Coordinates of C-alpha atoms in Angstrom, one line a residue:
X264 CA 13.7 -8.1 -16.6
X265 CA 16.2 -7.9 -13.2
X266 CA 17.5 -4.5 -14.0
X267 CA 17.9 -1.9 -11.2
X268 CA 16.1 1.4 -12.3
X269 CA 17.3 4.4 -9.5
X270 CA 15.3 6.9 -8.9
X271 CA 17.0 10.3 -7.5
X272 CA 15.5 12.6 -5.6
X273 CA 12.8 14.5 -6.8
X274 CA 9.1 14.4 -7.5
X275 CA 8.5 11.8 -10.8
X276 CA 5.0 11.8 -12.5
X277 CA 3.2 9.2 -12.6
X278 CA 1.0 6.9 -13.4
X279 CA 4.0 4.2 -13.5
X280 CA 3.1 0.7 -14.8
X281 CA 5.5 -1.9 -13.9
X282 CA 5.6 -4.7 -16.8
X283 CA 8.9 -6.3 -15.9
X284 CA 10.7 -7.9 -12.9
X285 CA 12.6 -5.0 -11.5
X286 CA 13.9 -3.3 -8.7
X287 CA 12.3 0.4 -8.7
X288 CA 15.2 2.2 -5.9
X289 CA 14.6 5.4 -4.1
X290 CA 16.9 7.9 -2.8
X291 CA 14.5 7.5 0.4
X292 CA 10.7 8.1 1.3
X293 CA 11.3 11.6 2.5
X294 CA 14.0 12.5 -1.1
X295 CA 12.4 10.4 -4.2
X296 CA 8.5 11.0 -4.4
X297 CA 6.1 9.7 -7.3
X298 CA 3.0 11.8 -7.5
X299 CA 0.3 11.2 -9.7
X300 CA -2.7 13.4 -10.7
X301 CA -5.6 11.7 -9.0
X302 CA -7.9 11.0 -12.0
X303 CA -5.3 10.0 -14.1
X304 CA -5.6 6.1 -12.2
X305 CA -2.9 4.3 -9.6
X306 CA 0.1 6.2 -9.2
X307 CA 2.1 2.5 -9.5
X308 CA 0.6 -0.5 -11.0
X309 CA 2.6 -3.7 -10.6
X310 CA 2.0 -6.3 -13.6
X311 CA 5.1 -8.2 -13.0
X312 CA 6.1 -11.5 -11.3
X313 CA 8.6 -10.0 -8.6
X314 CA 9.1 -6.2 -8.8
X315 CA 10.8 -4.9 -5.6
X316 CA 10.1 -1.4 -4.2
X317 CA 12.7 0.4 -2.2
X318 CA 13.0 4.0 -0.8
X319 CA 9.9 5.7 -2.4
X320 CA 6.9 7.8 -1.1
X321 CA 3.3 7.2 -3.6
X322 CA 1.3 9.5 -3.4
X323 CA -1.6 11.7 -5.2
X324 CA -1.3 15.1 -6.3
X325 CA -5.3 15.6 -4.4
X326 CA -8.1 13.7 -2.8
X327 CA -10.4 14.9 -4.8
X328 CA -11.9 13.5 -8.2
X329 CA -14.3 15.1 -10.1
X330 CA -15.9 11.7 -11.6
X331 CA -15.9 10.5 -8.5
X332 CA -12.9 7.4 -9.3
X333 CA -10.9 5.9 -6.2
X334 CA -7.3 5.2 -7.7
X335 CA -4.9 3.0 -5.3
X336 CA -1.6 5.0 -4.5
X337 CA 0.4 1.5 -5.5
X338 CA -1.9 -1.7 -6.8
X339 CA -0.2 -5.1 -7.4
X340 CA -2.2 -7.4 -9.8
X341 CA 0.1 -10.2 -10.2
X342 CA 3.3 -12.2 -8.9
X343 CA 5.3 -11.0 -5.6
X344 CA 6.0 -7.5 -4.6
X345 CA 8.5 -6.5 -2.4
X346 CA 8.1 -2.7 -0.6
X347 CA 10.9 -2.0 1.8
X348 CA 10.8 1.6 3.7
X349 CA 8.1 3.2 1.4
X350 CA 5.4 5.8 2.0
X351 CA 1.7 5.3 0.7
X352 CA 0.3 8.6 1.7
X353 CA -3.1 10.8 0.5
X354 CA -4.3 8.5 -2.3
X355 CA -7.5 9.5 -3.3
X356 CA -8.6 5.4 -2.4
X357 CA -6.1 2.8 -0.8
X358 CA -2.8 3.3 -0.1
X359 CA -1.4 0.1 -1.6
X360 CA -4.0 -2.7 -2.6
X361 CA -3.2 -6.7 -3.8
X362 CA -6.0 -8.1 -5.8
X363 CA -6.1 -11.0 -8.3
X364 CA -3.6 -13.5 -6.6
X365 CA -1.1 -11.5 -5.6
X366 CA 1.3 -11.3 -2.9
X367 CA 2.9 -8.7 -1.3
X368 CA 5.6 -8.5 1.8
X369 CA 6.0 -4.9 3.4
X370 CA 8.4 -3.9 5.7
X371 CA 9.4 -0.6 6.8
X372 CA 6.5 1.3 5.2
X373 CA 4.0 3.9 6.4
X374 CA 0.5 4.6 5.3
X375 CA -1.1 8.0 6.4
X376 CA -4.4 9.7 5.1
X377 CA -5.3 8.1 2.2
X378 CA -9.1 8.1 1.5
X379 CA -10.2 4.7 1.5
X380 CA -7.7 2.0 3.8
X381 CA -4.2 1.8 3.9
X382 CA -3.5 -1.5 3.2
X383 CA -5.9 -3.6 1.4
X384 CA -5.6 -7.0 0.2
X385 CA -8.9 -8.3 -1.7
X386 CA -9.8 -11.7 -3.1
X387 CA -8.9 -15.4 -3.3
X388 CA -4.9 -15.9 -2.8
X389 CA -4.0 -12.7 -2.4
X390 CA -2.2 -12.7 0.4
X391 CA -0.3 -9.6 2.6
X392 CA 2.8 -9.9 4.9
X393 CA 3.5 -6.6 6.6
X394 CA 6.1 -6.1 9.1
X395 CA 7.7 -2.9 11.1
X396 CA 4.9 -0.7 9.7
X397 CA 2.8 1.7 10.5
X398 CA -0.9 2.8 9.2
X399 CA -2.1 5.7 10.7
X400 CA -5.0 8.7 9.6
X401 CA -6.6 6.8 6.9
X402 CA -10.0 7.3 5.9
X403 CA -11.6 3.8 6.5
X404 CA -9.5 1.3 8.2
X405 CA -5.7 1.2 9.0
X406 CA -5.8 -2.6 7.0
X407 CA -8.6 -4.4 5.2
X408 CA -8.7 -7.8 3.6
X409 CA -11.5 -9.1 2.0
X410 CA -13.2 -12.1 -0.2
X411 CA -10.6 -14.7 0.9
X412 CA -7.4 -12.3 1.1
X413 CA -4.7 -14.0 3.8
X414 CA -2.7 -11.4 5.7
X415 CA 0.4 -12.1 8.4
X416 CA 0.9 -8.9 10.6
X417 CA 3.8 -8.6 12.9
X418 CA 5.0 -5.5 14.8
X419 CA 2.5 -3.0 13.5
X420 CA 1.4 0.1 14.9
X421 CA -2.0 1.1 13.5
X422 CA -3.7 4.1 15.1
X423 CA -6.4 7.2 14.3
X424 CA -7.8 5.7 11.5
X425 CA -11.6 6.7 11.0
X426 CA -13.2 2.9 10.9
X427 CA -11.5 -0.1 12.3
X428 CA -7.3 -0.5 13.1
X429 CA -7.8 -4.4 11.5
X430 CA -10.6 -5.1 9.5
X431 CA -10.9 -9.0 8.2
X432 CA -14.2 -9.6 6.3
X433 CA -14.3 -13.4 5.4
X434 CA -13.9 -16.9 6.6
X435 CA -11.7 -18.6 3.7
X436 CA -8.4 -17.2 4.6
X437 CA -6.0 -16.8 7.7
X438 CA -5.3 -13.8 8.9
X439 CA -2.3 -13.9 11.7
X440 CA -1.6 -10.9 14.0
X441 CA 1.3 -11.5 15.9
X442 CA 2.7 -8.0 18.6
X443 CA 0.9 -5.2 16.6
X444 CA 0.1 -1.6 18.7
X445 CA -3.8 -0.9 17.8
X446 CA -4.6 2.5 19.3
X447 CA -7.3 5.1 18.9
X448 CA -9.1 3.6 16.1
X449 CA -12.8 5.0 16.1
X450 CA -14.7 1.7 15.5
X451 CA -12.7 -1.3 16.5

């Protein structure tokens, strides 16, 4: 718990399961990439209270799965995550989800072509905060929350994804969008 574990640049295999409260530092999105094979499951899982992500692109090594499984390029189960000028790019389902009561703030980050959304937040008390970021190309919508999921978005750019920029699918939970750029989503 609260050691800083650096990364240097490079590709590192994944899947990575975070257990303890850590920082996980990059050399930077474009130098330090963790790539998983896309049937082996999420390329990062966060199990911890308060992990924070820095500097890293998440990705899969394909699309494609022959079983037909959608793995998350990041997934936070539990506690607070921090990801600060990250990449979640062609996961063979979301970009980065938050399910189970989790929370997690994003600044800084880009989601592009992944095959499902690129930001999803599903279920009662998870909650989303993403600022200065940008979801673009996905396959379904640029961010999705779902079954009570709260989201604050501020200063987004979302654009070209193949459903909806901003999709919120419940009652239960607020959902604030405060100066985001919505452009050339096909649905909404």
């Amino acid at each position: 718990d609260n050691d800083r574990i650096v990364l240097g640049k490079g590709t590192w295999r994944g899947p990575l399961v975070v257990r303890k409260s850590i920082e996980l530092q990059g050399a930077g999105a474009e130098e330090t990439i963790v790539s998983c094979a896309a049937g082996d499951g999420n390329t990062l899982t966060i199990l911890a209270p308060n992990v924070r992500i820095s500097g890293d692109t998440l990705r899969d090594d394909s699309l494609l799965v022959e079983n037909g499984s959608r793995f998350s390029a990041a997934t936070v189960t539990s506690g607070k995550t921090e990801f600060v000028n990250c990449r979640f790019f062609e996961s063979n389902g979301h970009g980065l989800v938050v399910i189970q009561g989790a929370s997690a703030t994003i600044r800084r980050c880009a989601f592009r072509d992944n095959a499902w959304n690129g930001l999803a937040a599903i279920g009662k008390g998870s909650t989303i905060m993403m600022e200065e970021s940008e979801s673009s190309g996905n396959f379904h919508n640029g961010v999705e929350t779902w079954e009570g999921a709260a989201a604050t978005l501020k200063q987004n750019r979302i654009t070209n994804n193949s459903r909806n920029g901003i999709h919120a699918d419940q009652t239960e939970a607020p959902i604030t969008c405060e100066d985001n750029t919505l452009t050339d989503n096909r649905e909404f």
